[in-house]
Coordinates of C-alpha atoms in Angstrom, one line a residue:
M1 CA 10.3 -91.8 -131.6
S2 CA 6.7 -92.8 -131.7
M3 CA 5.5 -96.3 -130.9
H4 CA 3.3 -97.9 -133.5
A5 CA 1.0 -100.8 -133.1
F6 CA 2.0 -103.7 -135.3
D7 CA 0.3 -106.9 -136.1
E8 CA 2.1 -110.0 -134.8
L9 CA 4.7 -111.3 -137.2
S10 CA 3.6 -114.4 -139.0
E11 CA 5.8 -117.4 -139.3
E12 CA 6.0 -116.8 -143.0
E13 CA 7.2 -113.2 -142.4
L14 CA 9.9 -114.5 -140.0
D15 CA 10.9 -117.1 -142.6
R16 CA 11.2 -114.4 -145.3
M17 CA 13.3 -112.3 -143.0
E18 CA 15.6 -115.2 -142.2
R19 CA 16.0 -116.0 -146.0
R20 CA 17.0 -112.3 -146.6
V21 CA 19.5 -112.5 -143.8
A22 CA 20.9 -115.8 -145.2
A23 CA 21.2 -114.3 -148.7
A24 CA 23.0 -111.1 -147.6
T25 CA 26.7 -110.8 -147.5
V26 CA 28.2 -112.4 -144.4
G27 CA 28.9 -109.9 -141.6
P28 CA 30.2 -108.2 -139.7
W29 CA 29.5 -105.0 -141.7
L30 CA 31.8 -102.2 -140.6
P31 CA 31.5 -98.4 -141.0
D32 CA 34.2 -96.7 -143.0
S33 CA 33.8 -93.0 -143.7
A34 CA 34.9 -91.9 -147.2
E35 CA 36.6 -88.7 -147.8
A36 CA 34.0 -87.4 -150.2
V37 CA 31.2 -85.2 -148.9
N38 CA 27.9 -86.9 -148.1
V39 CA 29.3 -90.4 -149.0
S40 CA 29.8 -93.1 -146.5
V41 CA 31.0 -96.7 -147.1
I42 CA 30.0 -99.9 -145.4
E43 CA 32.5 -102.7 -145.6
L44 CA 30.9 -106.1 -146.0
G45 CA 32.2 -109.2 -144.3
L46 CA 35.8 -110.0 -143.8
C47 CA 38.7 -108.9 -145.9
N48 CA 39.6 -111.1 -148.9
E49 CA 43.0 -112.5 -149.7
L50 CA 43.9 -109.2 -151.6
G51 CA 43.3 -107.2 -148.4
T52 CA 40.1 -105.6 -149.8
F53 CA 36.5 -105.6 -148.8
K54 CA 33.3 -105.6 -150.8
S55 CA 31.6 -102.4 -149.9
I56 CA 28.4 -100.4 -150.3
E57 CA 28.5 -96.6 -150.8
L58 CA 25.8 -94.6 -149.3
V59 CA 25.3 -91.2 -150.9
G60 CA 23.4 -88.6 -148.9
A61 CA 22.7 -90.8 -145.9
S62 CA 22.6 -89.3 -142.5
A63 CA 24.9 -90.5 -139.8
A64 CA 21.9 -92.1 -138.1
D65 CA 20.9 -93.9 -141.4
H66 CA 24.4 -95.1 -141.9
E67 CA 24.6 -96.4 -138.3
F68 CA 21.3 -98.2 -138.7
I69 CA 22.2 -99.9 -142.0
V70 CA 25.6 -101.0 -140.7
N71 CA 24.2 -102.5 -137.5
A72 CA 21.1 -104.1 -139.2
R73 CA 23.3 -107.0 -140.5
Q74 CA 24.3 -107.9 -136.9
D75 CA 21.0 -106.9 -135.2
V76 CA 18.4 -108.5 -137.4
P77 CA 19.6 -112.1 -137.0
R78 CA 19.8 -111.6 -133.2
L79 CA 16.3 -110.2 -133.1
L80 CA 14.9 -113.1 -135.2
Q81 CA 16.6 -115.6 -132.9
E82 CA 15.1 -113.8 -129.8
V83 CA 11.6 -113.8 -131.4
R84 CA 11.9 -117.5 -132.1
Q85 CA 13.1 -118.3 -128.5
L86 CA 10.4 -116.2 -126.9
R87 CA 7.7 -117.8 -129.0
A88 CA 9.0 -121.2 -128.0
R89 CA 9.0 -120.2 -124.3
L90 CA 5.4 -118.8 -124.7
Q91 CA 4.3 -122.1 -126.3
S92 CA 5.8 -124.1 -123.5
L93 CA 4.2 -121.9 -120.8
N94 CA 0.8 -122.2 -122.6
T95 CA 1.1 -126.0 -122.8
S96 CA 2.0 -126.1 -119.1
L97 CA -1.0 -123.9 -118.3
D98 CA -3.3 -126.1 -120.3
D99 CA -2.0 -129.1 -118.4
L100 CA -2.5 -127.4 -115.0
E101 CA -6.0 -126.0 -115.8
P102 CA -8.0 -129.2 -114.9
H103 CA -6.1 -129.6 -111.6
M104 CA -6.6 -125.9 -110.7
R105 CA -10.3 -126.2 -111.5
S106 CA -10.6 -129.3 -109.4
A107 CA -8.7 -127.8 -106.5
G108 CA -10.9 -124.7 -106.7
E109 CA -14.1 -126.7 -106.6
E110 CA -12.8 -128.7 -103.6
A111 CA -11.9 -125.5 -101.8
F112 CA -15.4 -124.2 -102.4
L113 CA -17.0 -127.3 -101.0
L114 CA -14.8 -127.3 -97.9
S115 CA -15.3 -123.6 -97.1
P116 CA -17.8 -122.8 -94.2
S117 CA -21.2 -121.9 -95.5
M118 CA -22.5 -118.5 -94.7

């Protein structure tokens, strides 16, 4: 698999992804192989009172495509949460660094003044 350079996700893009996740059928989505050739089924959410699931049939999907789609319902919300948490941590660290910068500059100037001259 090749790695591609991507632009940073904007807040608007993250918001759109979160809206799509919220609009999708509640998970977990579960694999269920159908008997027909080249057809696979993804069961959506939990079983209803009749003991049946809503489902999606994938025709011609590879096993890898099927696995990706099934797991995207669970993976995407977790990834979005991780992105939001990491951005919050980065913002906090940047704020701390901004707060420390004047003190570091002052300490550096004092160290320069106290060092023996050559």
